[in-house]
Coordinates of C-alpha atoms and ligand atoms in Angstrom, one line a residue:
Chain A
M1 CA 80.2 59.1 109.3
M2 CA 81.2 62.6 108.2
E3 CA 85.0 62.8 107.1
Y4 CA 87.1 65.7 106.2
K5 CA 89.4 66.2 103.2
E6 CA 92.7 66.2 104.4
E7 CA 93.4 70.0 102.9
D8 CA 90.6 70.9 104.7
F9 CA 92.0 70.1 108.7
I10 CA 92.5 73.2 110.7
L11 CA 94.7 73.6 113.5
L12 CA 93.9 71.9 116.5
S13 CA 95.4 74.7 118.7
G14 CA 92.6 77.1 117.1
I15 CA 90.3 75.5 119.5
Q16 CA 91.8 77.3 122.5
H17 CA 92.0 81.0 120.7
F18 CA 88.7 80.2 119.0
S19 CA 86.6 80.0 122.6
F20 CA 88.9 82.6 124.3
C21 CA 87.7 84.9 121.1
R22 CA 86.4 83.8 117.9
R23 CA 88.3 87.2 116.7
Q24 CA 91.5 85.9 117.7
W25 CA 91.2 82.4 116.2
A26 CA 89.7 84.5 112.7
L27 CA 93.1 86.7 113.4
I28 CA 95.4 83.8 113.9
H29 CA 94.4 81.3 111.9
I30 CA 92.8 83.2 108.9
E31 CA 94.4 86.0 108.2
Q32 CA 97.6 84.3 109.9
Q33 CA 98.1 87.5 112.1
W34 CA 100.5 87.1 114.9
Q35 CA 102.2 89.3 117.4
E36 CA 104.6 87.9 119.7
N37 CA 104.5 89.2 123.3
L38 CA 106.1 87.9 126.4
R39 CA 103.5 85.7 126.9
T40 CA 103.7 83.2 124.0
I41 CA 107.1 83.4 123.8
E42 CA 107.1 81.9 127.3
G43 CA 104.3 79.7 125.9
Q44 CA 107.1 78.5 123.4
I45 CA 109.7 77.6 125.0
L46 CA 107.6 75.6 127.4
H47 CA 106.3 73.9 124.5
E48 CA 110.0 73.5 123.0
R49 CA 111.3 72.0 125.4
T50 CA 108.2 69.5 125.9
H51 CA 108.4 68.8 122.1
D52 CA 112.5 68.7 122.6
N53 CA 112.7 64.9 122.4
T54 CA 110.5 63.2 120.4
V55 CA 111.9 59.7 121.2
R56 CA 110.0 58.0 123.5
E57 CA 111.4 57.3 126.9
K58 CA 110.6 54.1 129.0
R59 CA 110.4 54.0 132.6
G60 CA 109.2 51.1 133.9
D61 CA 105.5 50.4 132.7
L62 CA 105.5 53.5 131.4
I63 CA 106.5 55.0 128.2
V64 CA 106.3 59.0 127.1
S65 CA 105.9 60.2 124.3
R66 CA 106.3 63.5 123.3
G67 CA 105.4 65.9 120.6
M68 CA 103.3 63.1 118.9
A69 CA 101.6 64.4 115.7
I70 CA 97.4 63.9 115.5
F71 CA 94.6 64.4 113.4
S72 CA 90.9 63.3 113.4
R73 CA 89.3 62.4 109.8
S74 CA 85.9 63.1 111.3
L75 CA 86.7 66.5 113.2
G76 CA 88.4 67.3 110.7
I77 CA 91.4 68.9 112.7
T78 CA 95.5 68.4 112.9
G79 CA 97.8 69.3 115.6
A80 CA 100.3 68.0 118.5
C81 CA 99.9 66.5 122.2
D82 CA 102.8 67.8 124.1
V83 CA 103.0 64.5 125.9
V84 CA 101.2 61.1 125.7
E85 CA 101.8 58.6 128.5
L86 CA 101.1 55.1 127.3
H87 CA 100.7 53.3 130.6
K88 CA 101.0 49.1 130.5
A89 CA 97.6 47.6 130.8
S90 CA 96.2 43.9 129.9
D91 CA 93.1 46.1 128.4
G92 CA 94.6 48.6 126.5
V93 CA 95.7 48.3 122.6
S94 CA 98.5 47.4 121.4
I95 CA 101.5 49.8 120.0
F96 CA 103.4 48.9 117.1
G97 CA 106.8 48.0 118.0
R98 CA 105.6 46.9 121.7
D99 CA 105.2 44.7 123.6
G100 CA 101.8 44.0 125.4
N101 CA 99.0 46.1 125.5
Y102 CA 99.1 50.6 126.6
K103 CA 96.3 52.6 127.9
P104 CA 97.3 56.5 126.0
V105 CA 96.9 59.5 128.2
P106 CA 97.3 62.3 126.9
I107 CA 98.6 65.5 129.1
E108 CA 99.0 68.7 128.1
Y109 CA 101.4 71.5 129.2
K110 CA 100.3 75.4 129.5
R111 CA 102.5 78.4 131.3
G112 CA 100.7 80.1 134.0
K113 CA 97.8 78.7 135.7
P114 CA 94.3 77.3 135.2
K115 CA 92.1 79.7 133.5
E116 CA 88.4 80.7 134.5
D117 CA 86.9 79.6 130.7
E118 CA 87.7 75.5 129.8
S119 CA 89.4 76.6 126.3
D120 CA 92.5 74.2 128.1
I121 CA 89.8 71.6 128.8
L122 CA 88.2 71.8 125.1
Q123 CA 91.6 71.3 123.7
L124 CA 92.8 68.3 126.2
C125 CA 89.3 66.6 125.0
A126 CA 90.0 67.4 121.2
Q127 CA 93.4 65.8 121.3
A128 CA 92.3 62.2 123.2
M129 CA 89.6 62.1 120.4
C130 CA 92.1 61.9 118.0
L131 CA 94.1 59.5 119.6
E132 CA 91.0 57.7 120.4
E133 CA 90.1 57.8 116.7
M134 CA 93.9 57.2 115.6
L135 CA 94.9 54.5 117.7
L136 CA 90.7 52.6 117.9
C137 CA 90.4 52.9 121.7
E138 CA 89.1 54.9 124.4
I139 CA 90.1 57.7 127.0
P140 CA 88.4 58.0 129.8
E141 CA 90.7 60.3 130.8
A142 CA 93.9 63.0 130.3
F143 CA 95.3 65.9 132.5
L144 CA 96.2 69.5 132.4
F145 CA 99.9 70.7 133.8
Y146 CA 100.3 73.9 135.0
G147 CA 103.7 75.4 135.0
E148 CA 102.9 77.9 137.3
T149 CA 101.0 76.1 140.0
K150 CA 103.2 72.9 138.7
R151 CA 100.1 70.5 140.0
R152 CA 98.0 68.0 137.3
L153 CA 94.8 68.8 136.6
K154 CA 92.6 65.3 135.7
V155 CA 89.8 65.8 133.1
T156 CA 87.4 63.7 132.6
L157 CA 86.5 62.8 129.2
E158 CA 82.4 63.2 129.5
D159 CA 79.9 62.7 126.3
E160 CA 78.9 66.1 127.4
L161 CA 82.6 67.8 126.8
R162 CA 83.0 65.7 123.5
Q163 CA 80.0 67.1 122.5
R164 CA 80.9 70.6 122.7
V165 CA 84.4 69.9 121.2
Q166 CA 82.3 68.6 117.9
T167 CA 79.8 71.9 118.3
I168 CA 83.4 74.1 118.6
V169 CA 84.9 72.0 115.6
K170 CA 82.2 72.4 113.2
E171 CA 81.6 76.3 113.6
I172 CA 85.4 76.7 113.1
H173 CA 85.3 75.0 110.2
E174 CA 82.2 76.9 109.1
L175 CA 83.9 80.2 109.6
Y176 CA 87.2 79.1 108.1
D177 CA 84.6 78.0 104.8
K178 CA 83.9 81.4 104.8
R179 CA 87.1 83.2 105.1
Y180 CA 85.3 85.4 108.0
T181 CA 86.7 87.9 110.6
P182 CA 84.2 88.4 113.3
K183 CA 83.8 92.3 114.5
V184 CA 85.0 93.5 117.1
K185 CA 83.1 92.5 120.6
P186 CA 85.3 94.0 123.2
S187 CA 85.0 92.2 126.9
K188 CA 87.1 92.3 129.5
R189 CA 89.3 89.1 127.9
C190 CA 90.7 92.0 125.7
K191 CA 93.1 93.1 128.6
A192 CA 94.7 89.9 128.7
C193 CA 94.4 89.5 124.8
S194 CA 97.6 88.4 123.2
L195 CA 96.1 89.8 119.7
A196 CA 95.1 93.1 120.8
E197 CA 97.5 95.5 119.4
I198 CA 96.5 94.0 115.9
C199 CA 93.0 94.0 116.8
M200 CA 92.6 97.3 118.0
P201 CA 89.1 96.6 120.2
K202 CA 89.2 100.7 120.4
L203 CA 88.5 101.0 117.0
C204 CA 84.2 99.5 118.0
K205 CA 84.0 102.6 120.0
N206 CA 84.8 105.2 117.7
P207 CA 84.2 103.7 114.4
S208 CA 83.4 106.5 112.1
A209 CA 86.2 107.5 109.8
V210 CA 84.0 109.2 107.9
N211 CA 82.4 111.5 111.0
Y212 CA 86.5 111.9 111.7
I213 CA 87.4 113.0 108.8
K214 CA 84.1 115.8 108.9
K215 CA 84.9 117.2 111.7
N216 CA 87.9 117.5 110.6
L217 CA 87.1 119.2 107.6
L218 CA 84.7 121.5 108.9
E219 CA 87.3 123.2 111.3
V220 CA 89.2 124.7 108.4
E221 CA 88.1 127.9 108.4
E222 CA 88.4 129.9 105.1
Chain B
M1 CA 100.3 100.2 120.2
R2 CA 103.3 98.1 119.6
K3 CA 106.6 98.9 120.6
L4 CA 109.0 101.2 118.3
L5 CA 112.2 99.0 117.1
N6 CA 115.4 100.5 115.8
T7 CA 115.9 100.8 112.6
L8 CA 119.7 100.2 112.1
Y9 CA 121.1 102.2 109.1
V10 CA 124.2 101.0 107.5
T11 CA 126.3 103.9 105.8
S12 CA 129.9 102.8 105.7
P13 CA 130.6 101.7 102.0
N14 CA 131.9 98.5 100.9
T15 CA 130.6 96.6 104.7
Y16 CA 129.2 93.1 104.5
L17 CA 126.1 92.3 106.4
S18 CA 126.0 88.9 107.7
L19 CA 124.0 86.3 110.2
D20 CA 125.5 85.0 113.6
G21 CA 122.9 82.9 115.4
E22 CA 120.6 85.8 116.4
N23 CA 122.9 88.4 115.7
I24 CA 123.5 90.4 112.1
V25 CA 127.4 91.4 112.0
I26 CA 128.8 94.1 110.5
L27 CA 131.9 93.4 108.3
K28 CA 134.3 95.3 106.6
D29 CA 137.7 93.8 105.2
Q30 CA 136.2 90.7 106.8
V31 CA 137.2 91.8 109.8
E32 CA 133.8 92.2 112.6
I33 CA 133.4 96.3 112.5
S34 CA 129.4 95.7 114.6
R35 CA 127.3 93.5 116.3
I36 CA 123.6 93.9 116.8
P37 CA 121.1 91.6 118.1
L38 CA 118.3 90.9 115.7
H39 CA 115.3 91.6 118.1
N40 CA 115.7 94.8 118.9
L41 CA 115.5 95.9 115.2
E42 CA 112.4 96.5 112.9
G43 CA 114.4 97.4 110.0
I44 CA 117.9 97.3 108.1
V45 CA 118.0 100.3 105.4
A46 CA 122.0 99.8 103.7
F47 CA 123.5 102.3 101.7
G48 CA 126.6 102.0 99.5
Y49 CA 127.2 98.6 97.9
T50 CA 126.8 96.6 100.5
G51 CA 126.5 92.8 100.4
A52 CA 124.6 90.9 102.4
S53 CA 124.6 87.3 103.4
P54 CA 121.6 84.9 101.7
A55 CA 120.9 83.4 105.8
L56 CA 120.6 87.2 106.8
M57 CA 118.3 88.3 104.5
G58 CA 116.4 84.7 105.1
A59 CA 116.3 86.1 109.3
C60 CA 115.0 89.4 108.4
A61 CA 112.7 87.9 106.4
K62 CA 111.1 85.3 108.6
R63 CA 111.6 88.3 111.7
N64 CA 109.5 91.0 109.7
I65 CA 112.5 93.1 109.8
A66 CA 112.4 95.0 106.2
L67 CA 115.9 95.0 104.7
S68 CA 116.5 97.5 101.7
F69 CA 119.3 98.3 100.1
M70 CA 120.2 102.0 98.7
K71 CA 122.6 103.9 96.6
P72 CA 125.0 106.3 98.7
S73 CA 122.7 108.8 97.1
G74 CA 119.9 107.3 99.2
K75 CA 118.0 106.1 96.0
F76 CA 116.5 102.4 96.2
L77 CA 117.9 99.8 94.4
A78 CA 116.0 96.7 96.3
R79 CA 114.3 94.9 99.0
V80 CA 114.1 91.9 100.7
V81 CA 110.7 90.5 100.8
G82 CA 109.9 86.9 102.7
E83 CA 107.0 84.9 102.7
V84 CA 103.7 86.9 102.0
R85 CA 102.7 88.0 105.3
G86 CA 99.2 87.8 106.3
N87 CA 96.0 86.3 104.8
V88 CA 95.3 85.9 101.0
T89 CA 91.8 87.3 101.6
L90 CA 93.2 90.6 103.2
R91 CA 95.2 90.9 99.5
K92 CA 92.4 89.9 97.2
A93 CA 90.2 92.6 98.7
Q94 CA 93.0 95.3 98.0
Y95 CA 93.1 93.9 94.4
R96 CA 89.4 94.2 94.1
L97 CA 89.1 98.0 95.3
S98 CA 92.3 98.1 93.5
D99 CA 90.9 97.5 90.2
N100 CA 87.5 99.5 90.7
T101 CA 88.1 103.1 90.0
E102 CA 85.5 104.3 91.7
E103 CA 86.7 103.0 95.4
S104 CA 89.8 103.7 94.3
N105 CA 88.9 107.4 94.1
I106 CA 87.1 107.1 97.6
I107 CA 90.1 105.8 99.2
S108 CA 92.8 108.3 97.4
R109 CA 90.5 111.0 97.9
N110 CA 91.1 110.3 102.1
F111 CA 94.5 109.9 100.8
I112 CA 94.4 113.7 99.3
L113 CA 92.5 115.2 102.0
G114 CA 94.8 114.3 104.7
K115 CA 97.8 115.4 102.5
I116 CA 96.2 119.0 101.9
Y117 CA 94.8 119.1 105.5
N118 CA 98.3 119.0 106.8
T119 CA 100.2 121.0 104.5
R120 CA 97.9 123.6 105.1
W121 CA 98.5 123.1 108.8
V122 CA 102.3 123.4 107.9
I123 CA 102.1 126.8 106.9
E124 CA 99.3 128.0 109.5
R125 CA 101.6 126.8 112.2
A126 CA 104.7 128.7 110.4
T127 CA 102.0 131.8 110.3
R128 CA 101.5 131.2 114.2
D129 CA 105.5 130.8 115.1
Y130 CA 107.5 133.0 113.0
A131 CA 105.1 135.8 112.4
M132 CA 107.8 138.6 113.1
R133 CA 109.7 137.3 109.6
L134 CA 107.5 136.0 107.6
D135 CA 104.9 137.4 105.2
V136 CA 101.8 136.3 106.8
D137 CA 100.0 138.0 104.4
K138 CA 101.2 135.7 101.5
L139 CA 100.9 132.2 103.0
K140 CA 97.5 133.1 105.0
K141 CA 96.6 133.4 100.9
V142 CA 97.6 130.4 100.3
S143 CA 96.5 128.4 103.0
K144 CA 93.0 130.1 102.1
V145 CA 93.5 128.6 98.7
L146 CA 94.4 125.2 100.2
A147 CA 91.0 124.9 102.2
N148 CA 89.0 125.5 98.8
S149 CA 91.1 122.5 97.6
L150 CA 89.8 120.9 100.2
K151 CA 86.3 121.5 99.4
L152 CA 87.1 120.4 96.1
V153 CA 89.0 117.0 96.6
E154 CA 85.9 116.0 98.9
Q155 CA 83.9 116.0 95.4
S156 CA 86.4 114.8 93.3
E157 CA 84.7 112.4 90.7
N158 CA 87.4 110.1 89.5
L159 CA 91.3 110.1 89.8
E160 CA 92.1 111.9 87.1
Q161 CA 90.3 115.2 88.4
L162 CA 91.7 114.3 92.0
R163 CA 95.3 114.3 90.4
G164 CA 94.5 117.2 89.3
Y165 CA 93.5 118.9 92.5
E166 CA 96.2 117.4 94.1
G167 CA 98.7 119.1 91.7
E168 CA 97.5 122.6 92.1
A169 CA 97.5 122.1 96.2
A170 CA 101.0 120.9 95.7
S171 CA 102.3 123.8 93.6
Q172 CA 100.9 126.0 95.8
Y173 CA 102.1 124.4 98.8
F174 CA 106.1 125.0 97.2
S175 CA 105.5 128.2 96.0
V176 CA 105.7 129.1 100.1
F177 CA 108.0 126.5 100.8
D178 CA 111.4 128.5 100.5
D179 CA 109.7 131.2 102.7
L180 CA 109.6 128.4 105.7
I181 CA 113.8 128.0 105.4
L182 CA 114.5 130.7 108.5
Q183 CA 118.2 129.8 108.0
Q184 CA 121.0 129.5 106.2
K185 CA 119.5 131.5 103.3
E186 CA 121.9 131.6 100.6
F187 CA 122.6 127.8 100.6
F188 CA 119.7 126.5 101.6
Y189 CA 116.7 127.7 98.9
F190 CA 113.7 126.3 97.2
R191 CA 112.6 127.5 93.7
Y192 CA 110.7 123.4 92.9
R193 CA 110.7 120.0 93.0
N194 CA 113.0 118.6 91.6
K195 CA 114.3 114.8 91.8
R196 CA 116.3 113.0 89.1
P197 CA 118.7 114.6 90.1
P198 CA 118.1 116.6 92.6
L199 CA 119.5 120.1 91.7
D200 CA 119.8 121.7 94.9
N201 CA 120.6 121.0 98.8
V202 CA 117.0 121.3 100.0
N203 CA 115.6 119.0 97.1
A204 CA 118.3 116.7 97.6
M205 CA 117.6 116.3 101.3
L206 CA 114.1 115.6 100.9
S207 CA 114.6 113.0 98.2
F208 CA 116.7 111.4 100.8
V209 CA 114.0 111.4 103.7
Y210 CA 111.4 110.6 101.4
T211 CA 113.2 107.8 100.4
L212 CA 113.4 106.5 104.4
L213 CA 109.8 107.2 104.8
A214 CA 108.7 105.3 101.9
H215 CA 110.7 102.6 103.1
D216 CA 109.3 103.0 106.6
F217 CA 105.5 102.5 104.9
A218 CA 106.3 99.5 103.1
A219 CA 107.6 98.1 106.0
A220 CA 104.2 98.8 107.7
L221 CA 102.3 97.6 105.4
E222 CA 104.2 94.2 104.8
T223 CA 103.6 93.8 108.5
V224 CA 99.7 94.2 108.5
G225 CA 99.6 91.7 105.7
L226 CA 98.8 94.3 102.5
D227 CA 100.9 94.3 99.1
P228 CA 102.9 97.8 99.5
Y229 CA 103.1 97.6 95.3
V230 CA 99.3 97.8 94.6
G231 CA 97.9 101.3 95.4
F232 CA 94.9 102.9 94.5
L233 CA 96.2 106.7 93.7
H234 CA 99.9 105.6 92.4
R235 CA 98.5 102.6 89.8
D236 CA 100.6 100.1 89.6
R237 CA 104.3 100.0 87.6
P238 CA 106.3 97.5 88.2
G239 CA 109.1 97.4 90.8
R240 CA 107.2 100.9 92.9
I241 CA 105.7 100.6 96.0
S242 CA 102.2 102.6 94.8
L243 CA 100.7 102.1 97.8
A244 CA 103.3 103.1 99.9
L245 CA 103.5 105.8 97.9
D246 CA 99.9 107.1 98.0
M247 CA 99.9 106.2 102.0
M248 CA 102.8 108.3 102.6
E249 CA 101.2 111.4 100.8
E250 CA 99.7 112.4 104.1
L251 CA 102.8 112.3 106.2
R252 CA 105.1 114.0 103.8
S253 CA 104.7 117.7 105.0
V254 CA 103.9 117.2 108.3
Y255 CA 106.3 114.6 108.6
A256 CA 109.6 114.6 106.4
D257 CA 109.2 118.4 104.9
R258 CA 109.0 119.6 108.4
F259 CA 111.8 117.6 109.6
V260 CA 114.4 118.8 106.8
I261 CA 113.2 122.2 107.2
S262 CA 114.2 122.1 111.3
L263 CA 117.6 120.7 110.2
I264 CA 118.5 123.7 107.9
N265 CA 116.9 126.1 110.8
K266 CA 118.7 124.5 113.6
K267 CA 121.9 124.7 111.6
E268 CA 122.5 121.3 111.8
V269 CA 123.8 120.8 108.5
N270 CA 125.3 123.4 106.2
S271 CA 126.7 123.7 103.0
D272 CA 129.8 122.1 103.3
G273 CA 128.3 118.6 103.4
F274 CA 127.0 119.2 99.9
T275 CA 128.5 118.9 96.6
Q276 CA 127.3 120.4 93.3
K277 CA 128.3 118.3 90.0
E278 CA 129.1 120.2 86.5
N279 CA 125.4 118.8 85.2
G280 CA 123.8 120.8 88.4
A281 CA 123.0 117.3 90.3
V282 CA 123.8 117.8 94.4
T283 CA 124.7 114.9 96.4
M284 CA 125.5 114.9 100.2
D285 CA 128.1 113.6 102.3
D286 CA 128.8 111.0 104.4
D287 CA 128.7 112.9 107.3
T288 CA 125.5 114.9 106.7
R289 CA 124.0 112.1 105.9
K290 CA 124.5 110.7 109.4
T291 CA 123.8 113.6 110.6
I292 CA 120.1 113.4 108.6
L293 CA 120.1 109.9 109.9
K294 CA 120.8 110.3 113.3
A295 CA 117.9 113.3 113.6
W296 CA 115.6 110.8 111.8
Q297 CA 116.2 107.7 114.4
S298 CA 115.3 110.4 117.3
K299 CA 112.5 112.1 115.5
K300 CA 111.2 108.8 115.2
Q301 CA 111.5 108.7 118.9
E302 CA 109.2 111.7 119.8
T303 CA 105.5 111.1 120.7
I304 CA 102.1 112.6 119.8
T305 CA 98.6 111.7 120.4
H306 CA 97.4 109.9 116.9
P307 CA 94.4 111.9 115.6
F308 CA 92.3 109.2 114.8
L309 CA 93.3 106.7 117.5
Q310 CA 93.7 109.2 120.7
E311 CA 96.6 107.4 122.1
K312 CA 99.8 108.2 122.1
V313 CA 102.3 106.8 119.5
E314 CA 106.1 107.6 118.6
W315 CA 106.2 109.3 114.8
G316 CA 108.1 106.3 113.8
L317 CA 105.2 104.1 114.8
V318 CA 102.4 106.5 112.4
P319 CA 103.1 104.3 109.2
Y320 CA 102.4 101.3 111.3
A321 CA 99.4 103.3 113.1
Q322 CA 98.1 103.9 109.2
A323 CA 98.6 100.9 107.5
M324 CA 96.7 99.1 110.1
L325 CA 93.7 101.5 109.5
L326 CA 93.8 100.8 106.1
A327 CA 93.5 97.1 106.8
R328 CA 90.6 97.6 109.0
F329 CA 89.1 99.4 106.5
I330 CA 89.4 97.2 103.5
R331 CA 88.2 94.3 105.6
G332 CA 85.2 96.6 106.5
D333 CA 85.8 97.1 110.6
L334 CA 85.7 101.0 109.4
D335 CA 83.5 103.1 107.0
G336 CA 86.6 104.5 105.7
Y337 CA 90.3 105.4 105.6
P338 CA 90.8 107.4 108.3
T339 CA 93.8 109.8 107.1
F340 CA 95.9 111.0 109.7
M341 CA 95.1 114.5 109.9
W342 CA 97.7 115.9 112.5
K343 CA 96.8 119.3 114.5
Ligands
SF4_1 S1 91.2 92.2 121.7 FE1 89.2 91.5 122.3 S2 88.1 91.5 120.4 FE2 90.2 91.3 120.0 S3 90.8 89.2 119.7 FE3 91.1 90.1 121.6 S4 89.9 88.9 122.9 FE4 88.6 89.1 120.4

């Protein structure tokens, strides 16, 4: 199996940016531009809360681990899980320092409500694929938790979904290698995009600086 | 467009700036005299030999708040620069362009086109607003020369030629600058531009306001990930924010000069606020400086329509908008750098 070097790992959180808009991904991950607005700050607060407690909680047959650092050499990604639940099960895997066997279930917390696109699902699946590689196990399902609806949404990690994760991660690596920021393709999304101010999607409608200067100079009468 | 935040100007001498949680705390003789939340701030400019704690400097760098230190006269001393922002790819592209004198000429032409265009507009505007009080023919003549300069600049083949045209245009403009001053003429007059040191009240004010504008441009360039020290028209010189100076050219007349002239014409400053040393050097007193800073803050909040973006922005955000547009051009999203051409 092909393996990435650690220094070439990309951030797992980029998957959702990339599937939302490639240019947004490039602005954040290649150009390191990040405009904080209310929404991203809210997101951070929610995340801080879940990552708050890096100690594992134990409730009966359940261990809850928060802010677990994860990676995958085959995908070449690194990141963190908001929450990984470890359910005691005889057909699970052994966990260092614990009695018995466990089945891991990743849970990703999101503010707002379920999105129309599948960026959250892809990100969750990638997290599960990391855990599978790190713990040598299989994870058939995982959950998304939405702050607005306060609901857990079950996601079944089918082969087809995993393949899409692989494809998208490969594309991200390719774009990153080229250090290329794709041009604007304005769409409805731009309205909800936290990077719109930096991206300036308008610029694609009014692109010619050369014409703008020419036009202004022509108006200068002698 | 992004939100315009405040710039904090610290003018009282011998104050110390420190950090307490999310606030900047200003101390005088170890007593707290003011406390301001950092999240409201875009920049901090400290005049006088103020001290600042490393913790505050770090917090500013992290939050992308530009922190500059100036002498009481407004002369620039130092800036706090944090971890380099933005991407190396953009900066490398900027350096490559800067090393290439032909490309530098093409970009710089636009800075200067903007500069002369706006200079001319300032003169034309004055002839319309104050036709009864001005020697309109004289101003129109200069305007015509400037219109011709624009043609020359458009075709200039190299940086040296460009600098030549720019110099001629500037001296044309400054030859009628005094005409634009319509009040308090015995105390506020302009003969020629001088800066080290400023030799009259008007030059003292111009120098001071140019420093403020340079600070804003340097901060804006850093925010978008460009290196304010590597310019195109102004070549590298250690410690000089050459790119900020390049970009300032287009705003000098229309933003800074007009601001100074209106302070004089509206009598918001007066001759009492200035002292002249034996060697001719003019300094402003604290109150005058405070008056200027206060007026500058409110000037920044005035809204205009950006001529290229056709979007409402505050004057204070124009440096940021231009820095952003330059970055877009360097990255290849735009076919040229759309200089700010005021109407
Ligand atoms: S504004 Fe539109 S094109 Fe630009 S990054 Fe956001 S979604 Fe993508």
